[in-house]
Coordinates of C-alpha atoms in Angstrom, one line a residue:
Chain M
X238 CA 0.0 0.0 0.0
X239 CA 1.1 3.5 -0.7
X240 CA -0.5 6.4 1.3
X241 CA 0.3 9.8 2.7
X242 CA 0.7 10.4 6.4
X243 CA -2.7 12.1 6.5
X244 CA -4.4 9.1 4.8
X245 CA -2.7 6.8 7.2
X246 CA -4.0 8.7 10.2
X247 CA -7.5 8.8 9.0
X248 CA -7.5 5.1 8.0
X249 CA -6.1 4.1 11.4
X250 CA -8.8 6.2 13.1
X251 CA -11.5 4.5 11.1
X252 CA -10.0 1.1 12.0
X253 CA -10.1 2.1 15.7
X254 CA -13.8 2.7 15.3
X255 CA -13.8 6.5 15.5
X256 CA -17.1 7.7 14.0
X257 CA -17.1 11.4 15.0
X258 CA -14.3 13.9 15.2
X259 CA -14.7 17.5 16.3
X260 CA -12.2 20.2 15.4
X261 CA -11.2 23.2 13.3
X262 CA -9.0 23.2 10.2
X263 CA -6.1 25.6 9.6
X264 CA -3.0 25.9 7.5
X265 CA -1.0 23.2 9.2
X266 CA -3.6 20.4 9.3
X267 CA -5.2 20.9 5.9
X268 CA -3.8 17.6 4.5
X269 CA -5.4 15.8 7.4
X270 CA -8.7 17.5 6.7
X271 CA -8.4 16.7 3.0
X272 CA -8.1 13.0 3.9
X273 CA -10.9 13.3 6.5
X274 CA -13.2 14.7 3.8
X275 CA -12.7 11.5 1.8
X276 CA -13.5 9.2 4.7
X277 CA -16.7 8.0 6.4
X278 CA -15.9 9.8 9.7
X279 CA -18.4 12.6 10.6
X280 CA -16.7 15.9 11.3
X281 CA -18.2 18.4 13.8
X282 CA -16.9 21.9 13.0
X283 CA -16.7 23.8 16.3
X284 CA -16.2 27.5 16.8
X285 CA -13.3 27.2 19.2
X286 CA -10.8 24.3 19.6
X287 CA -11.6 24.2 23.4
X288 CA -15.2 23.3 22.4
X289 CA -13.9 20.5 20.2
X290 CA -11.9 19.2 23.1
X291 CA -14.9 19.1 25.4
X292 CA -17.0 17.5 22.7
X293 CA -14.4 14.7 22.5
X294 CA -14.6 14.5 26.3
X295 CA -18.4 14.2 26.2
X296 CA -18.0 11.3 23.7
X297 CA -15.3 9.6 25.8
X298 CA -17.1 10.1 29.2
X299 CA -20.4 8.6 27.9
X300 CA -18.9 5.8 25.8
X301 CA -15.9 4.9 27.9
X302 CA -13.7 4.7 24.8
X303 CA -11.1 7.2 23.5
X304 CA -12.4 10.1 21.4
X305 CA -10.4 12.2 19.0
X306 CA -10.3 15.9 18.1
X307 CA -8.4 18.0 15.7
X308 CA -6.7 21.4 15.8
X309 CA -4.2 23.3 13.7
X310 CA -0.8 24.5 14.9
X311 CA -0.2 27.6 17.0
X312 CA -3.4 29.2 18.3
X313 CA -5.3 26.1 17.4
X314 CA -3.1 24.0 19.6
X315 CA -3.0 26.5 22.5
X316 CA -6.8 26.7 22.4
X317 CA -7.0 23.0 23.1
X318 CA -4.9 23.1 26.3
X319 CA -7.7 23.7 28.8
X320 CA -9.7 20.8 27.5
X321 CA -6.7 18.5 27.6
X322 CA -5.7 19.6 31.1
X323 CA -9.3 19.0 32.2
X324 CA -9.1 15.4 30.8
X325 CA -5.8 14.8 32.6
X326 CA -7.3 15.7 36.0
X327 CA -10.4 13.6 35.4
X328 CA -8.5 10.7 33.7
X329 CA -10.5 10.9 30.4
X330 CA -9.1 9.2 27.3
X331 CA -9.0 11.8 24.6
X332 CA -6.6 12.0 21.7
X333 CA -5.8 15.5 20.3
X334 CA -4.2 15.5 16.9
X335 CA -2.7 18.8 16.0
X336 CA -1.1 20.1 12.9
X337 CA 2.4 21.5 13.1
X338 CA 4.7 23.6 10.8
X339 CA 6.9 21.4 8.5
X340 CA 9.8 19.6 10.3
X341 CA 12.4 21.9 8.6
X342 CA 10.7 25.0 10.0
X343 CA 10.3 23.8 13.6
X344 CA 12.2 26.1 15.9
X345 CA 12.3 29.1 13.4
X346 CA 9.3 31.0 14.8
X347 CA 7.4 30.1 11.7
X348 CA 3.9 31.4 11.1
X349 CA 1.5 29.8 13.7
X350 CA 4.4 27.8 15.2
X351 CA 4.2 27.0 18.9
X352 CA 5.9 24.2 20.9
X353 CA 2.8 22.0 21.2
X354 CA 4.9 19.1 22.4
X355 CA 6.5 21.2 25.2
X356 CA 3.2 22.9 26.1
X357 CA 1.4 19.6 26.5
X358 CA 4.0 17.7 28.5
X359 CA 2.6 18.4 32.0
X360 CA -1.1 18.1 31.0
X361 CA -1.0 14.8 29.0
X362 CA -0.5 11.2 29.9
X363 CA 1.8 11.1 26.9
X364 CA 2.5 13.2 23.8
X365 CA 4.2 12.6 20.5
X366 CA 5.9 14.9 18.0
X367 CA 5.8 12.8 14.8
X368 CA 9.1 12.8 12.9
X369 CA 8.2 10.6 9.9
X370 CA 5.0 9.4 8.2
X371 CA 6.1 5.8 8.7
X372 CA 6.1 6.3 12.5
X373 CA 2.4 7.0 12.4
X374 CA 1.8 3.3 11.9
X375 CA 3.2 2.8 15.5
X376 CA 2.1 6.1 17.0
X377 CA -1.6 6.1 16.3
X378 CA -2.3 2.6 17.8
X379 CA 0.1 3.5 20.7
X380 CA -1.9 6.7 21.4
X381 CA -5.1 4.6 21.7
X382 CA -3.4 2.0 23.9
X383 CA -1.9 4.6 26.2
X384 CA -5.1 6.7 26.4
X385 CA -7.2 3.7 27.4
X386 CA -4.9 1.6 29.5
X387 CA -4.2 1.7 33.2
X388 CA -5.5 5.0 34.5
X389 CA -6.9 6.6 31.3
X390 CA -5.8 10.0 30.2
X391 CA -5.3 12.4 27.3
X392 CA -2.7 12.0 24.5
X393 CA -1.5 14.7 22.1
X394 CA -0.1 13.8 18.7
X395 CA 1.6 16.8 17.0
X396 CA 2.0 16.1 13.2
X397 CA 4.1 18.4 11.1
X398 CA 2.5 19.3 7.7
X399 CA 5.2 17.6 5.7
X400 CA 4.7 14.4 7.6
X401 CA 1.0 14.6 6.7
X402 CA 1.9 14.9 3.0
X403 CA 4.8 12.4 2.8
X404 CA 4.0 9.2 1.1
X405 CA 4.8 5.8 2.7
X406 CA 4.8 2.3 1.3
X407 CA 3.8 -0.4 3.8
X408 CA 2.6 -4.0 3.6
X409 CA 0.0 -4.3 6.3
X410 CA -1.9 -2.3 8.9
X411 CA -0.7 -2.4 12.5
X412 CA -2.7 -4.0 15.3
X413 CA -5.4 -1.8 16.8
X414 CA -4.4 0.0 20.0
X415 CA -6.6 -1.3 22.8
X416 CA -6.7 -1.2 26.6
X417 CA -4.2 -3.5 28.1
X418 CA -5.3 -5.8 30.9
X419 CA -4.5 -4.5 34.3
X420 CA -1.4 -5.8 36.2
X421 CA -2.0 -8.9 38.2
X422 CA -3.3 -8.5 41.7
X423 CA -1.3 -9.4 44.7
X424 CA -3.6 -12.0 46.5
X425 CA -2.3 -11.0 50.0
X426 CA -3.2 -7.4 49.4
X427 CA -6.8 -8.4 48.6
X428 CA -6.9 -10.8 51.6
X429 CA -5.6 -8.2 54.0
X430 CA -8.2 -5.7 52.7
X431 CA -11.0 -8.3 53.1
X432 CA -9.9 -9.1 56.6
X433 CA -10.0 -5.4 57.6
X434 CA -13.5 -5.0 56.1
X435 CA -14.7 -8.1 57.9
X436 CA -13.3 -6.9 61.2
X437 CA -14.7 -3.4 60.9
X438 CA -17.9 -2.4 62.8
X439 CA -18.5 0.9 61.1
X440 CA -17.1 0.8 57.6
X441 CA -17.9 3.2 54.8
X442 CA -17.2 2.9 51.1
X443 CA -15.7 5.9 49.5
X444 CA -16.2 5.5 45.8
X445 CA -14.8 7.6 43.0
X446 CA -14.4 8.0 39.2
X447 CA -12.1 5.0 39.1
X448 CA -15.1 2.7 39.7
X449 CA -16.9 4.3 36.8
X450 CA -13.8 4.1 34.5
X451 CA -13.3 0.4 35.2
X452 CA -17.0 -0.4 34.7
X453 CA -17.3 -1.8 38.2
X454 CA -20.3 0.1 39.6
X455 CA -22.2 -3.2 39.9
X456 CA -19.3 -4.8 41.9
X457 CA -19.2 -1.8 44.2
X458 CA -22.9 -2.0 44.9
X459 CA -22.6 -5.7 45.5
X460 CA -19.8 -5.1 48.0
X461 CA -22.0 -2.5 49.8
X462 CA -25.0 -4.9 49.9
X463 CA -23.0 -8.0 50.9
X464 CA -21.1 -6.3 53.7
X465 CA -23.9 -3.9 54.8
X466 CA -21.6 -1.0 54.1
X467 CA -22.9 2.5 53.5
X468 CA -21.3 4.2 50.4
X469 CA -20.4 7.8 49.9
X470 CA -19.3 9.0 46.5
X471 CA -17.1 11.7 45.2
X472 CA -18.2 14.2 42.6
X473 CA -16.7 12.0 39.9
X474 CA -18.3 8.9 41.4
X475 CA -22.0 10.0 41.4
X476 CA -24.1 7.4 39.6
X477 CA -22.3 4.4 41.0
X478 CA -25.0 3.8 43.7
X479 CA -28.4 4.7 42.4
X480 CA -30.2 7.4 44.2
X481 CA -32.7 6.1 46.7
X482 CA -30.6 3.0 47.4
X483 CA -30.7 2.6 51.2
X484 CA -26.9 2.3 51.4
X485 CA -26.3 5.4 49.3
X486 CA -25.2 8.2 51.6
X487 CA -24.6 10.7 48.8
X488 CA -21.6 12.9 47.9
X489 CA -19.0 13.6 50.5
X490 CA -16.9 16.7 51.0
X491 CA -17.2 20.5 50.6
X492 CA -20.9 20.5 49.7
X493 CA -22.0 17.2 51.1
X494 CA -25.2 16.8 53.1
X495 CA -24.4 17.2 56.8
X496 CA -25.2 13.6 57.7
X497 CA -22.7 12.3 55.0
X498 CA -19.7 14.1 56.5
X499 CA -20.9 13.3 60.0
X500 CA -21.1 9.6 59.1
X501 CA -17.5 9.8 57.8
X502 CA -16.4 11.3 61.1
X503 CA -17.7 8.2 62.9
X504 CA -16.5 5.4 60.6
X505 CA -13.9 3.0 61.8
X506 CA -12.8 1.9 58.3
X507 CA -12.8 3.8 55.1
X508 CA -12.7 1.6 52.0
X509 CA -11.5 4.0 49.3
X510 CA -12.0 2.6 45.8
X511 CA -10.9 4.5 42.7
X512 CA -10.4 7.8 44.5
X513 CA -7.5 10.1 45.1
X514 CA -8.4 11.9 48.3
X515 CA -9.0 15.2 46.5
X516 CA -9.0 18.2 48.9
X517 CA -12.6 19.0 47.9
X518 CA -13.6 15.6 49.2
X519 CA -11.4 15.3 52.3
X520 CA -11.3 18.8 53.6
X521 CA -8.4 19.2 56.0
X522 CA -6.7 15.9 55.6
X523 CA -5.5 15.2 59.1
X524 CA -9.1 15.5 60.4
X525 CA -10.6 13.4 57.6
X526 CA -12.2 10.3 59.0
X527 CA -10.3 10.7 62.2
X528 CA -11.3 7.4 63.7
X529 CA -10.8 5.3 60.6
X530 CA -8.3 2.9 59.3
X531 CA -7.9 3.1 55.5
X532 CA -8.2 0.5 52.8
X533 CA -7.2 2.1 49.4
X534 CA -7.7 0.4 46.1
X535 CA -6.5 2.0 42.9
X536 CA -5.0 1.3 39.5
X537 CA -2.4 4.0 39.9
X538 CA 0.3 3.1 42.4
X539 CA 1.2 6.8 42.8
X540 CA -2.2 7.5 44.3
X541 CA -1.6 5.1 47.1
X542 CA -0.2 6.7 50.2
X543 CA -0.1 10.1 48.3
X544 CA -2.4 12.0 50.6
X545 CA -3.3 9.5 53.3
X546 CA -1.2 6.5 54.2
X547 CA -3.4 3.4 53.9
X548 CA -3.4 0.6 56.4
X549 CA -4.0 -1.8 53.5
X550 CA -3.7 -1.0 49.8
X551 CA -4.6 -3.0 46.7
X552 CA -2.9 -2.0 43.5
X553 CA -4.8 -2.9 40.3
X554 CA -7.8 -2.3 38.1
X555 CA -10.5 -1.8 40.7
X556 CA -12.8 -4.0 38.7
X557 CA -10.3 -6.9 39.2
X558 CA -9.8 -5.9 42.9
X559 CA -13.5 -5.7 43.7
X560 CA -14.1 -9.0 41.9
X561 CA -11.4 -10.7 43.9
X562 CA -12.5 -9.0 47.1
X563 CA -16.2 -9.9 46.9
X564 CA -16.0 -13.6 47.8
X565 CA -13.7 -12.9 50.7
X566 CA -16.1 -10.3 52.3
X567 CA -18.4 -11.8 54.9
X568 CA -22.1 -11.2 54.5
X569 CA -23.0 -8.9 57.3
X570 CA -26.1 -6.8 58.1
X571 CA -24.3 -4.3 60.3
X572 CA -27.7 -3.3 61.6
X573 CA -26.5 -1.1 64.4
X574 CA -24.2 0.9 62.1
X575 CA -26.8 1.4 59.4
X576 CA -29.3 2.4 62.1
X577 CA -26.8 4.9 63.4
X578 CA -26.4 6.4 59.9
X579 CA -30.2 6.4 59.4
X580 CA -30.5 8.4 62.6
X581 CA -27.9 10.9 61.4
X582 CA -29.7 11.1 58.0
X583 CA -32.9 12.0 59.7
X584 CA -31.4 14.5 62.1
X585 CA -29.1 16.2 59.6
X586 CA -30.7 15.6 56.1
X587 CA -29.9 17.3 52.9
X588 CA -32.0 20.5 53.0
X589 CA -33.4 21.4 49.6
X590 CA -34.8 24.9 49.6
X591 CA -37.8 25.5 47.3
X592 CA -37.7 21.9 46.0
X593 CA -41.3 22.2 44.7
X594 CA -40.7 25.4 42.8
X595 CA -39.6 24.5 39.2
X596 CA -38.3 28.1 38.7
X597 CA -36.0 27.9 41.7
X598 CA -32.3 26.9 41.7
X599 CA -32.9 23.5 43.2
X600 CA -36.5 23.0 42.0
X601 CA -35.6 23.3 38.3
X602 CA -33.0 20.5 38.7
X603 CA -35.5 18.2 40.4
X604 CA -38.3 19.0 37.8
X605 CA -35.9 18.6 34.9
X606 CA -34.8 15.2 36.3
X607 CA -38.4 14.1 36.6
X608 CA -39.2 15.1 33.1
X609 CA -36.0 13.8 31.5
X610 CA -36.3 10.4 33.1
X611 CA -33.8 7.8 34.2
X612 CA -32.1 7.5 30.9
X613 CA -30.9 11.1 30.7
X614 CA -27.3 12.2 30.5
X615 CA -26.6 15.1 32.9
X616 CA -23.8 17.6 32.1
X617 CA -22.9 20.7 34.1
X618 CA -20.6 23.6 34.0
X619 CA -18.8 24.8 37.1
X620 CA -20.2 26.7 40.0
X621 CA -23.3 26.8 42.2
X622 CA -25.5 25.1 39.6
X623 CA -22.9 22.3 39.5
X624 CA -22.9 21.7 43.2
X625 CA -26.7 21.9 43.4
X626 CA -27.0 19.3 40.7
X627 CA -24.4 17.1 42.4
X628 CA -26.3 17.4 45.7
X629 CA -29.9 16.7 44.5
X630 CA -30.0 15.1 41.0
X631 CA -31.4 11.5 41.3
X632 CA -28.6 9.7 39.5
X633 CA -29.5 6.2 38.5
X634 CA -26.5 4.8 36.5
X635 CA -22.8 5.4 35.9
X636 CA -21.5 7.3 32.8
X637 CA -24.6 9.5 32.9
X638 CA -23.0 12.4 34.8
X639 CA -20.5 14.6 33.1
X640 CA -18.8 17.3 35.1
X641 CA -15.4 18.9 35.3
X642 CA -14.3 17.6 38.6
X643 CA -10.5 18.0 39.0
X644 CA -9.8 21.1 37.0
X645 CA -13.2 22.8 37.6
X646 CA -13.4 24.3 34.1
X647 CA -16.1 26.8 33.5
X648 CA -17.2 26.3 29.9
X649 CA -17.1 22.5 30.1
X650 CA -20.8 21.9 30.2
X651 CA -22.3 22.9 26.9
X652 CA -19.7 21.4 24.5
X653 CA -19.5 18.2 26.7
X654 CA -23.2 17.9 26.4
X655 CA -22.9 18.1 22.6
X656 CA -20.4 15.3 22.7
X657 CA -22.7 13.3 25.0
X658 CA -25.6 13.7 22.6
X659 CA -23.4 12.7 19.6
X660 CA -22.3 9.6 21.4
X661 CA -25.8 8.7 22.7
X662 CA -28.2 10.2 20.2
X663 CA -31.2 8.3 21.7
X664 CA -30.8 9.6 25.2
X665 CA -32.0 13.0 26.5
X666 CA -29.1 15.3 27.4
X667 CA -29.4 18.0 30.0
X668 CA -26.8 20.7 30.5
X669 CA -27.1 22.7 33.7
X670 CA -25.1 25.9 33.5
X671 CA -24.8 29.3 34.9
X672 CA -24.4 32.8 33.4
X673 CA -20.7 32.9 34.2
X674 CA -19.9 29.4 32.8
X675 CA -21.8 29.4 29.6
X676 CA -20.1 32.6 28.5
X677 CA -16.8 30.8 28.5
X678 CA -17.8 28.6 25.5
X679 CA -21.0 30.3 24.2
X680 CA -19.7 30.3 20.7
X681 CA -20.5 26.6 20.3
X682 CA -24.2 27.3 20.5
X683 CA -23.6 27.7 16.8
X684 CA -22.4 24.1 16.6
X685 CA -25.5 22.9 18.5
X686 CA -27.7 24.8 16.0
X687 CA -25.8 23.8 12.9
X688 CA -25.9 20.1 13.6
X689 CA -29.2 20.2 15.4
X690 CA -27.9 18.5 18.5
X691 CA -30.8 18.2 20.9
X692 CA -29.2 19.3 24.1
X693 CA -31.4 21.1 26.7
X694 CA -29.4 23.9 28.4
X695 CA -30.8 24.9 31.7
X696 CA -29.2 28.3 32.6
X697 CA -29.7 29.5 36.1
X698 CA -28.8 33.2 35.9
X699 CA -27.9 35.3 38.9
X700 CA -25.8 37.8 36.9
X701 CA -22.8 36.9 39.0
X702 CA -20.0 34.4 39.6
X703 CA -22.1 32.8 42.3
X704 CA -19.7 30.5 44.0
X705 CA -17.0 33.1 44.0
X706 CA -19.4 35.6 45.5
X707 CA -20.5 33.0 48.0
X708 CA -16.9 32.7 49.2
X709 CA -16.6 36.5 49.4
X710 CA -19.9 36.5 51.4
X711 CA -18.6 34.0 53.9
X712 CA -14.9 34.5 54.1
X713 CA -14.0 38.0 52.7
X714 CA -16.3 40.3 54.7
X715 CA -19.0 40.5 52.1
X716 CA -16.6 42.5 49.8
X717 CA -17.9 41.3 46.4
X718 CA -14.9 42.3 44.3
X719 CA -15.4 41.5 40.6
X720 CA -17.9 38.7 41.2
X721 CA -21.1 40.6 40.3
X722 CA -21.7 41.9 36.8
X723 CA -22.8 45.5 36.9
X724 CA -24.9 45.1 33.8
X725 CA -26.6 42.0 32.3
X726 CA -26.7 40.4 28.9
X727 CA -29.9 39.1 27.4
X728 CA -29.3 35.3 27.1
X729 CA -32.6 34.8 25.3
X730 CA -31.6 37.1 22.5
X731 CA -28.1 35.6 22.4
X732 CA -29.5 32.1 22.1
X733 CA -32.1 33.3 19.5
X734 CA -29.3 34.9 17.6
X735 CA -27.5 31.5 17.5
X736 CA -30.8 29.9 16.2
X737 CA -31.5 28.1 19.5
X738 CA -35.1 27.8 20.8
X739 CA -35.5 29.7 24.1
X740 CA -37.8 29.5 27.1
X741 CA -37.9 31.8 30.1
X742 CA -39.1 30.3 33.4
X743 CA -38.9 33.8 34.9
X744 CA -41.8 35.1 32.8
X745 CA -43.7 31.9 32.4
X746 CA -47.1 31.5 34.0
X747 CA -46.5 27.8 34.4
X748 CA -42.8 27.1 34.6
X749 CA -43.3 23.4 35.0
X750 CA -45.2 23.2 31.7
X751 CA -42.8 25.5 30.0
X752 CA -39.9 23.3 31.1
X753 CA -41.8 20.2 29.9
X754 CA -42.4 21.7 26.5
X755 CA -38.7 22.7 26.2
X756 CA -37.5 19.3 27.0
X757 CA -40.0 17.6 24.7
X758 CA -39.4 19.8 21.6
X759 CA -36.9 18.6 19.0
X760 CA -33.5 20.2 18.7
X761 CA -31.4 22.3 21.1
X762 CA -33.2 24.6 23.6
X763 CA -32.1 27.1 26.2
X764 CA -34.2 27.4 29.3
X765 CA -33.5 30.6 31.2
X766 CA -34.0 30.6 35.0
X767 CA -33.4 33.9 36.7
X768 CA -32.3 33.2 40.3
X769 CA -31.4 35.4 43.3
X770 CA -27.8 36.4 43.8
X771 CA -28.1 35.8 47.5
X772 CA -29.0 32.2 47.2
X773 CA -26.0 30.2 48.4
X774 CA -25.1 26.5 48.2
X775 CA -25.2 24.9 51.6
X776 CA -23.8 23.1 53.5
X777 CA -20.3 24.4 52.8
X778 CA -17.0 23.5 54.3
X779 CA -14.6 26.4 54.2
X780 CA -11.6 25.8 52.0
X781 CA -8.9 24.3 54.1
X782 CA -11.2 23.5 57.0
X783 CA -12.2 20.0 58.3
X784 CA -15.3 18.5 56.9
X785 CA -16.8 18.7 60.4
X786 CA -16.9 22.5 60.1
X787 CA -19.9 22.8 57.9
X788 CA -21.6 26.1 57.4
X789 CA -25.4 26.2 56.7
X790 CA -27.8 23.6 55.6
X791 CA -29.1 22.9 59.2
X792 CA -32.5 21.3 59.6
X793 CA -34.8 23.8 61.3
X794 CA -37.6 22.4 63.5
Chain F
X259 CA 22.1 19.6 54.7
X260 CA 19.9 17.1 53.0
X261 CA 21.1 13.6 52.4
X262 CA 21.4 12.7 48.7
X263 CA 20.3 9.6 46.9
X264 CA 20.7 8.4 43.3
X265 CA 17.9 7.2 41.1
X266 CA 18.9 5.1 38.0
X267 CA 16.4 5.1 35.2
X268 CA 16.2 2.9 32.1
X269 CA 14.3 4.9 29.5
X270 CA 13.4 4.8 25.8
X271 CA 15.8 7.0 24.0
X272 CA 14.1 9.8 22.1
X273 CA 14.3 13.6 22.1
X274 CA 11.4 14.2 24.5
X275 CA 12.4 11.9 27.4
X276 CA 14.6 14.3 29.3
X277 CA 12.0 17.0 29.1
X278 CA 9.3 14.6 30.6
X279 CA 11.6 13.6 33.4
X280 CA 13.1 17.0 34.3
X281 CA 9.6 18.6 34.0
X282 CA 8.2 16.2 36.5
X283 CA 10.8 17.2 39.1
X284 CA 10.6 20.9 38.2
X285 CA 6.8 21.1 38.5
X286 CA 7.0 19.8 42.1
X287 CA 9.9 22.1 42.9
X288 CA 12.1 19.1 43.5
X289 CA 15.7 20.0 42.9
X290 CA 17.8 17.7 40.8
X291 CA 21.4 18.2 41.8
X292 CA 23.1 16.1 39.2
X293 CA 22.2 14.4 35.9
X294 CA 24.1 11.9 33.8
X295 CA 22.7 10.2 30.7
X296 CA 24.2 7.6 28.3
X297 CA 22.7 5.5 25.5
X298 CA 22.8 1.8 25.9
X299 CA 22.3 -1.2 23.5
X300 CA 23.0 0.8 20.4
X301 CA 20.9 3.8 21.4
X302 CA 17.4 2.2 21.6
X303 CA 17.4 2.9 25.3
X304 CA 19.3 5.1 27.7
X305 CA 20.3 5.1 31.3
X306 CA 19.8 8.2 33.3
X307 CA 21.2 8.8 36.7
X308 CA 19.6 11.6 38.9
X309 CA 21.2 12.9 42.0
X310 CA 18.4 14.2 44.2
X311 CA 17.6 15.1 47.8
X312 CA 16.3 12.3 49.8
X313 CA 13.4 14.2 51.4
X314 CA 10.1 12.8 52.4
X315 CA 8.6 13.3 49.0
X316 CA 11.0 11.0 47.3
X317 CA 8.8 7.9 47.4
X318 CA 6.0 9.8 45.7
X319 CA 8.5 11.2 43.1
X320 CA 9.8 7.7 42.3
X321 CA 6.2 6.5 41.8
X322 CA 5.6 9.4 39.5
X323 CA 8.7 8.8 37.5
X324 CA 7.9 5.1 37.2
X325 CA 4.5 6.1 35.8
X326 CA 6.1 7.9 32.8
X327 CA 5.5 5.9 29.6
X328 CA 9.1 6.1 28.5
X329 CA 10.5 4.9 31.8
X330 CA 11.2 1.2 31.7
X331 CA 12.8 0.6 35.0
X332 CA 13.7 2.6 38.2
X333 CA 16.3 1.7 40.7
X334 CA 17.3 3.6 43.8
X335 CA 20.8 3.9 45.3
X336 CA 20.6 5.4 48.7
X337 CA 24.3 4.9 49.2
X338 CA 25.1 7.0 46.2
X339 CA 26.5 5.9 42.8
X340 CA 29.9 5.8 41.3
X341 CA 28.8 7.9 38.3
X342 CA 28.5 11.0 40.4
X343 CA 31.7 10.2 42.4
X344 CA 33.6 10.3 39.1
X345 CA 31.8 13.3 37.7
X346 CA 32.4 15.3 40.8
X347 CA 36.2 15.2 40.0
X348 CA 35.4 17.5 37.1
X349 CA 34.1 20.2 39.4
X350 CA 36.7 20.0 42.1

């Protein structure tokens, strides 16, 4: 066979099963786009490369498989960096293929030249600067293998223009790049963990994104049920235990329900699975679960003993670890412990203000959840709306909750929702956002309109950076520096201008009906929900404080 | 004064490796006191020796280095390594 580098890339992507690629063409990746145009892959032309990156993330988060996006050299490449860093922090397998100036011009400050390789080193799992078209036959499968194996993560492949146009003769296609099996478990580690669980009187499971990544939510639930062990989840782990499950004690950490953090104060064993003891989950580390021993199970050895030293750790894919652990865990009811937690839950429940008002910050989330049904994919941006959704949305399954957890990127939600809808066209896709966040990638409303991607954007608008303002309210003497907008934009007109259908719950006589109509109509819609700037998200643990020091969210009798 | 230790790495030999390794230490403000690098087996792989402070973050650093795709093997020499003994003659 004789092909150009660009044709090799596109063929290999097709062989990997890639059906959709978001991106933007430019001078340095035109050969790649020329080959793409002659392939069966669907291209989604975004209005900003960051949007393309988050579309890829949406596809990867919903499907669990690596997704690909394209950008040109220079500003195209620099625009991708936030989406790539976001994928690194949340361990999402995306592959960014960038154009680069020709090899002979690298290092000459050529037009639209930037050191993409150097810029992407600290925010990727691995990166490549391709030096010959022949190398692509190894590099493309390797990128898929690296992105998907072990702890997943983003990979950048920087391809100089002359590498894209160079012709190569080769005999056969390389093997596909697939996820490698996890390293073998050490049986004694599993035994030790099981023994600690069996001895514990007040254990709690602490479940995170790793459980979702490894597809082991069912095992985690089985472990909870067999051992009578209540389970708390991280922001990334929401959906592992279905809402309403008696052992589900909700999200832990900075915006947890009071009873959840209080239960963690009491536990004598913390079984941490696929988590990394993030500061938003643990609060002040020395005071996190002060009475507990720790079992930590993770695929990434560098996470073990990083923040908290574990009394027993299990290195390996948590799907393998949980599978091996389950038969060793004794069936126990732990009636007393569960009753204790139930008492805490009743005394210190999650307080949901105005839950019955579909035009309120919490009420609109609950109403939308009811209307969208259990099959919905839920995306958020970053801020108060994100924390509220995490607190009260009745999640029922893994891979249905897309949020920027580690990097906390405002602007994530809407393009990620586009990716989710492209990957799961038969499922309803909700995007909860705020007026601060949506502005950070608002240009891709045009993409939603152009491809008629039926995402439902629910915009709670307080004309402020709400979570910033809330911190100023609580910790900076109510000095609201730069967190309130002095004038407001008309989001309905903006969305209309982009060709998106709009609805305003603020002026609707029947907000519940308006919301139902918006969710039922075909195509993308924006639902505007004006909310008060004073409405805070409680409870809240002050940054740096222990999780026992919660502010607000008390039950009033 | 901090006690030093030597980490010996076997790595794939290509132009980006040193940048991945040094970047890892630099980002964590972990000083590398000495570096030596030589190709082995005709240049397909290299050996890199790093002279670093043996502070309490070292275990985590070694795990992070081991996680790099291009790092094939990591060994630790708490008693020092001859490479640096010989190199130090050049800066006497």
